[in-house]
Amino acid sequence: MIQIGRYNDLPVVRQLPRGLQLDGGRAGEILLPKQYLTGDEQVGDVMTVFIYRDSEDRLIATTEQPKVQVGEFAYLNVVDETKHGCFLDWGLPKDLFVPFSEQRQALKKGKQALVRVYLDDSNRIAASAKIDSFLLDIDDANVYKKGDEVTIVSAAKSDLGLKVIVNGTHWGLIYESDLFEPLKRGDKRKAYIKRVRDDHKLEISLRPLGFAKVEGLAGEVLDKLKAEGGFIALSDKSSPEAIKRVFKCSKNAFKQAIGTLYKQQLIKIEKEGIRLL
């Protein structure tokens, strides 16, 4: 069964002047227009395509890559407004619709919005800016544990730091003191569970925890040394600001990293910096 609003692997069943007909199972044949073809496709080939609806509400296939799929969050540009809602640029010819009922406040052309893409009751692809309605409360601390790797989407600044969406299902927070690199709204990346609080809120770290954290940063320092010809003018005496500017980490984490490299006899710590052995 095909998944509307996501990538599908579909076999070619017919070649037509206007493109290829793909086997969509119970959905019937789905057209892949000729502008997306290389000319090497044959009947029986399996094509990886994105399935959505065209302006006439017909299922259509494309090899173009949208900025977001159904079930995902993204920060998109508002390109048009109508009396029924607004449209977002998600990288496909037909823009993504956000009904008024799914806007927390009126979205304006030229602005951006963090949205979640979903299928409405008629199996049409739409987007919602009401993020909270798609996120769950954690009522079981066993859902996550300290050190778990997760995927986050940067959502909004708060008084304490940065709110993020964790694995597309829960809210999390990166404290300001742990923001060692800039994250723009909508940025997606790997992160780690720093703590599951007693109230079941998630604290997030951008770096692996514990010894893995030191190993990972130590590797970055080693790579930087090699790239800089074997010497970096930073040491355990350098200012926290100078260290954060180069390695996007705290001074304490940097000291642990170079300590690891020193114990492995990979570097020499000098007064003016560290040198590769």
Tab-separated table of N, CA, C and O in Angstrom, residues 182-254:
chain	number	residue	atom	x	y	z
A	182	PRO	N	25.565	27.302	17.176
A	182	PRO	CA	24.288	27.963	16.845
A	182	PRO	C	23.321	26.998	16.175
A	182	PRO	O	23.703	26.201	15.325
A	183	LEU	N	22.061	27.059	16.576
A	183	LEU	CA	21.008	26.285	15.944
A	183	LEU	C	19.906	27.235	15.513
A	183	LEU	O	19.383	28.004	16.323
A	184	LYS	N	19.561	27.190	14.229
A	184	LYS	CA	18.466	28.003	13.719
A	184	LYS	C	17.157	27.243	13.884
A	184	LYS	O	17.134	26.015	13.924
A	185	ARG	N	16.064	27.985	13.934
A	185	ARG	CA	14.763	27.352	14.049
A	185	ARG	C	14.547	26.430	12.851
A	185	ARG	O	14.739	26.821	11.706
A	186	GLY	N	14.170	25.199	13.127
A	186	GLY	CA	13.963	24.223	12.066
A	186	GLY	C	15.155	23.332	11.795
A	186	GLY	O	15.029	22.336	11.071
A	187	ASP	N	16.329	23.637	12.363
A	187	ASP	CA	17.502	22.778	12.167
A	187	ASP	C	17.243	21.393	12.746
A	187	ASP	O	16.667	21.253	13.826
A	188	LYS	N	17.689	20.372	12.009
A	188	LYS	CA	17.509	18.987	12.437
A	188	LYS	C	18.871	18.332	12.606
A	188	LYS	O	19.734	18.466	11.735
A	189	ARG	N	19.073	17.609	13.726
A	189	ARG	CA	20.355	16.971	13.970
A	189	ARG	C	20.231	15.924	15.072
A	189	ARG	O	19.208	15.808	15.736
A	190	LYS	N	21.302	15.156	15.246
A	190	LYS	CA	21.350	14.191	16.336
A	190	LYS	C	21.670	14.906	17.653
A	190	LYS	O	22.378	15.903	17.676
A	191	ALA	N	21.157	14.352	18.753
A	191	ALA	CA	21.450	14.870	20.082
A	191	ALA	C	21.304	13.714	21.068
A	191	ALA	O	21.107	12.553	20.657
A	192	TYR	N	21.393	14.034	22.365
A	192	TYR	CA	21.426	12.975	23.376
A	192	TYR	C	20.604	13.385	24.592
A	192	TYR	O	20.552	14.567	24.953
A	193	ILE	N	19.969	12.387	25.223
A	193	ILE	CA	19.210	12.646	26.440
A	193	ILE	C	20.202	12.906	27.575
A	193	ILE	O	20.985	12.032	27.940
A	194	LYS	N	20.158	14.106	28.116
A	194	LYS	CA	21.031	14.457	29.225
A	194	LYS	C	20.416	14.043	30.551
A	194	LYS	O	21.104	13.560	31.447
A	195	ARG	N	19.105	14.253	30.668
A	195	ARG	CA	18.426	13.885	31.913
A	195	ARG	C	16.927	13.798	31.673
A	195	ARG	O	16.366	14.597	30.920
A	196	VAL	N	16.292	12.791	32.288
A	196	VAL	CA	14.836	12.726	32.357
A	196	VAL	C	14.461	13.172	33.761
A	196	VAL	O	14.728	12.474	34.735
A	197	ARG	N	13.877	14.348	33.872
A	197	ARG	CA	13.604	14.925	35.183
A	197	ARG	C	12.463	14.176	35.879
A	197	ARG	O	11.737	13.397	35.269
A	198	ASP	N	12.320	14.458	37.165
A	198	ASP	CA	11.251	13.818	37.940
A	198	ASP	C	9.871	14.164	37.387
A	198	ASP	O	8.933	13.383	37.514
A	199	ASP	N	9.765	15.365	36.773
A	199	ASP	CA	8.483	15.747	36.171
A	199	ASP	C	8.379	15.243	34.733
A	199	ASP	O	7.494	15.631	33.991
A	200	HIS	N	9.344	14.380	34.326
A	200	HIS	CA	9.351	13.699	33.029
A	200	HIS	C	9.701	14.633	31.870
A	200	HIS	O	9.522	14.254	30.712
A	201	LYS	N	10.174	15.838	32.157
A	201	LYS	CA	10.672	16.719	31.095
A	201	LYS	C	12.057	16.236	30.654
A	201	LYS	O	12.825	15.670	31.447
A	202	LEU	N	12.379	16.455	29.386
A	202	LEU	CA	13.646	15.980	28.826
A	202	LEU	C	14.654	17.109	28.716
A	202	LEU	O	14.356	18.156	28.140
A	203	GLU	N	15.835	16.902	29.266
A	203	GLU	CA	16.950	17.811	29.060
A	203	GLU	C	17.867	17.178	28.014
A	203	GLU	O	18.167	15.986	28.080
A	204	ILE	N	18.310	17.989	27.055
A	204	ILE	CA	19.023	17.490	25.876
A	204	ILE	C	20.438	18.043	25.815
A	204	ILE	O	20.689	19.201	26.157
A	205	SER	N	21.358	17.200	25.352
A	205	SER	CA	22.745	17.602	25.116
A	205	SER	C	23.074	17.432	23.639
A	205	SER	O	22.618	16.466	23.001
A	206	LEU	N	23.857	18.349	23.094
A	206	LEU	CA	24.268	18.230	21.699
A	206	LEU	C	25.433	17.269	21.522
A	206	LEU	O	25.738	16.861	20.400
A	207	ARG	N	26.076	16.916	22.612
A	207	ARG	CA	27.209	15.993	22.547
A	207	ARG	C	26.888	14.728	23.333
A	207	ARG	O	26.114	14.756	24.285
A	208	PRO	N	27.512	13.593	22.966
A	208	PRO	CA	27.355	12.376	23.766
A	208	PRO	C	27.815	12.627	25.199
A	208	PRO	O	28.663	13.484	25.457
A	209	LEU	N	27.263	11.863	26.121
A	209	LEU	CA	27.569	12.070	27.526
A	209	LEU	C	28.712	11.184	27.990
A	209	LEU	O	29.073	10.209	27.351
A	210	GLY	N	29.238	11.519	29.162
A	210	GLY	CA	30.242	10.701	29.816
A	210	GLY	C	31.521	10.575	29.028
A	210	GLY	O	31.976	11.503	28.363
A	211	PHE	N	32.114	9.370	29.048
A	211	PHE	CA	33.395	9.167	28.393
A	211	PHE	C	33.296	9.333	26.889
A	211	PHE	O	34.219	9.810	26.241
A	212	ALA	N	32.119	8.986	26.331
A	212	ALA	CA	31.936	9.145	24.876
A	212	ALA	C	32.074	10.593	24.479
A	212	ALA	O	32.578	10.928	23.427
A	213	LYS	N	31.648	11.490	25.385
A	213	LYS	CA	31.762	12.917	25.110
A	213	LYS	C	33.229	13.318	24.973
A	213	LYS	O	33.618	14.029	24.065
A	214	VAL	N	34.057	12.833	25.902
A	214	VAL	CA	35.482	13.166	25.864
A	214	VAL	C	36.120	12.569	24.615
A	214	VAL	O	36.893	13.220	23.929
A	215	GLU	N	35.772	11.325	24.284
A	215	GLU	CA	36.328	10.691	23.097
A	215	GLU	C	35.961	11.463	21.836
A	215	GLU	O	36.816	11.716	21.000
A	216	GLY	N	34.708	11.832	21.723
A	216	GLY	CA	34.271	12.533	20.528
A	216	GLY	C	34.959	13.868	20.354
A	216	GLY	O	35.430	14.209	19.272
A	217	LEU	N	35.053	14.648	21.419
A	217	LEU	CA	35.708	15.942	21.352
A	217	LEU	C	37.207	15.776	21.171
A	217	LEU	O	37.849	16.548	20.459
A	218	ALA	N	37.781	14.748	21.819
A	218	ALA	CA	39.215	14.491	21.647
A	218	ALA	C	39.534	14.231	20.184
A	218	ALA	O	40.550	14.693	19.657
A	219	GLY	N	38.648	13.508	19.509
A	219	GLY	CA	38.850	13.262	18.082
A	219	GLY	C	38.790	14.538	17.268
A	219	GLY	O	39.563	14.721	16.319
A	220	GLU	N	37.894	15.437	17.647
A	220	GLU	CA	37.791	16.723	16.951
A	220	GLU	C	39.064	17.542	17.142
A	220	GLU	O	39.557	18.183	16.211
A	221	VAL	N	39.593	17.535	18.363
A	221	VAL	CA	40.835	18.268	18.645
A	221	VAL	C	41.978	17.684	17.826
A	221	VAL	O	42.802	18.413	17.252
A	222	LEU	N	42.030	16.350	17.763
A	222	LEU	CA	43.087	15.689	16.999
A	222	LEU	C	42.993	16.045	15.516
A	222	LEU	O	44.009	16.345	14.868
A	223	ASP	N	41.785	16.040	14.972
A	223	ASP	CA	41.586	16.409	13.565
A	223	ASP	C	41.997	17.851	13.312
A	223	ASP	O	42.598	18.175	12.276
A	224	LYS	N	41.685	18.728	14.260
A	224	LYS	CA	42.047	20.146	14.122
A	224	LYS	C	43.560	20.312	14.141
A	224	LYS	O	44.115	21.095	13.359
A	225	LEU	N	44.215	19.571	15.012
A	225	LEU	CA	45.680	19.626	15.067
A	225	LEU	C	46.295	19.208	13.730
A	225	LEU	O	47.221	19.855	13.223
A	226	LYS	N	45.796	18.146	13.166
A	226	LYS	CA	46.326	17.668	11.887
A	226	LYS	C	46.096	18.691	10.780
A	226	LYS	O	46.958	18.923	9.935
A	227	ALA	N	44.905	19.316	10.798
A	227	ALA	CA	44.577	20.305	9.772
A	227	ALA	C	45.408	21.571	9.911
A	227	ALA	O	45.665	22.271	8.923
A	228	GLU	N	45.840	21.886	11.141
A	228	GLU	CA	46.585	23.120	11.404
A	228	GLU	C	48.093	22.902	11.416
A	228	GLU	O	48.840	23.749	11.912
A	229	GLY	N	48.548	21.780	10.909
A	229	GLY	CA	49.986	21.535	10.835
A	229	GLY	C	50.609	21.062	12.126
A	229	GLY	O	51.833	21.115	12.288
A	230	GLY	N	49.807	20.612	13.074
A	230	GLY	CA	50.343	20.016	14.293
A	230	GLY	C	50.355	20.906	15.515
A	230	GLY	O	50.822	20.480	16.586
A	231	PHE	N	49.844	22.136	15.406
A	231	PHE	CA	49.850	23.026	16.578
A	231	PHE	C	48.597	23.889	16.602
A	231	PHE	O	48.152	24.394	15.562
A	232	ILE	N	48.016	24.034	17.798
A	232	ILE	CA	46.883	24.921	18.031
A	232	ILE	C	47.208	25.804	19.224
A	232	ILE	O	47.654	25.309	20.262
A	233	ALA	N	46.990	27.084	19.069
A	233	ALA	CA	47.301	28.041	20.144
A	233	ALA	C	46.187	28.078	21.183
A	233	ALA	O	45.648	29.139	21.531
A	234	LEU	N	45.809	26.904	21.685
A	234	LEU	CA	44.845	26.771	22.776
A	234	LEU	C	45.367	25.738	23.755
A	234	LEU	O	45.952	24.725	23.344
A	235	SER	N	45.160	25.976	25.040
A	235	SER	CA	45.577	25.017	26.061
A	235	SER	C	44.620	25.099	27.236
A	235	SER	O	43.605	25.798	27.182
A	236	ASP	N	44.943	24.381	28.308
A	236	ASP	CA	44.093	24.428	29.496
A	236	ASP	C	44.153	25.786	30.192
A	236	ASP	O	43.392	26.049	31.118
A	237	LYS	N	45.047	26.684	29.728
A	237	LYS	CA	45.139	28.034	30.288
A	237	LYS	C	44.355	29.054	29.462
A	237	LYS	O	44.227	30.207	29.863
A	238	SER	N	43.845	28.628	28.309
A	238	SER	CA	43.117	29.551	27.431
A	238	SER	C	41.773	29.928	28.038
A	238	SER	O	41.222	29.230	28.899
A	239	SER	N	41.242	31.052	27.570
A	239	SER	CA	39.957	31.532	28.088
A	239	SER	C	38.810	30.649	27.595
A	239	SER	O	38.896	30.070	26.513
A	240	PRO	N	37.735	30.535	28.375
A	240	PRO	CA	36.563	29.769	27.920
A	240	PRO	C	36.012	30.286	26.598
A	240	PRO	O	35.549	29.501	25.765
A	241	GLU	N	36.076	31.602	26.386
A	241	GLU	CA	35.554	32.202	25.158
A	241	GLU	C	36.345	31.744	23.939
A	241	GLU	O	35.778	31.433	22.885
A	242	ALA	N	37.685	31.717	24.075
A	242	ALA	CA	38.542	31.298	22.960
A	242	ALA	C	38.303	29.832	22.607
A	242	ALA	O	38.247	29.457	21.431
A	243	ILE	N	38.118	28.996	23.619
A	243	ILE	CA	37.869	27.565	23.390
A	243	ILE	C	36.520	27.356	22.737
A	243	ILE	O	36.380	26.592	21.779
A	244	LYS	N	35.510	28.054	23.238
A	244	LYS	CA	34.160	27.901	22.688
A	244	LYS	C	34.108	28.365	21.240
A	244	LYS	O	33.415	27.777	20.408
A	245	ARG	N	34.876	29.415	20.898
A	245	ARG	CA	34.885	29.946	19.544
A	245	ARG	C	35.425	28.919	18.543
A	245	ARG	O	34.939	28.822	17.420
A	246	VAL	N	36.390	28.120	18.950
A	246	VAL	CA	37.017	27.157	18.038
A	246	VAL	C	36.327	25.802	18.058
A	246	VAL	O	36.039	25.217	17.015
A	247	PHE	N	36.002	25.298	19.271
A	247	PHE	CA	35.501	23.928	19.380
A	247	PHE	C	34.039	23.827	19.811
A	247	PHE	O	33.500	22.731	19.942
A	248	LYS	N	33.380	24.981	20.027
A	248	LYS	CA	31.958	24.983	20.395
A	248	LYS	C	31.703	24.108	21.626
A	248	LYS	O	30.740	23.349	21.693
A	249	CYS	N	32.581	24.196	22.619
A	249	CYS	CA	32.427	23.392	23.828
A	249	CYS	C	32.867	24.204	25.040
A	249	CYS	O	33.438	25.291	24.915
A	250	SER	N	32.623	23.686	26.233
A	250	SER	CA	33.053	24.351	27.461
A	250	SER	C	34.542	24.124	27.686
A	250	SER	O	35.140	23.194	27.138
A	251	LYS	N	35.132	24.953	28.539
A	251	LYS	CA	36.550	24.797	28.857
A	251	LYS	C	36.802	23.476	29.561
A	251	LYS	O	37.799	22.796	29.311
A	252	ASN	N	35.878	23.065	30.429
A	252	ASN	CA	36.042	21.814	31.156
A	252	ASN	C	36.057	20.624	30.208
A	252	ASN	O	36.888	19.713	30.338
A	253	ALA	N	35.157	20.619	29.219
A	253	ALA	CA	35.128	19.529	28.239
A	253	ALA	C	36.413	19.505	27.419
A	253	ALA	O	36.952	18.441	27.110
A	254	PHE	N	36.918	20.694	27.060
A	254	PHE	CA	38.165	20.791	26.288
A	254	PHE	C	39.339	20.236	27.099
A	254	PHE	O	40.180	19.503	26.578
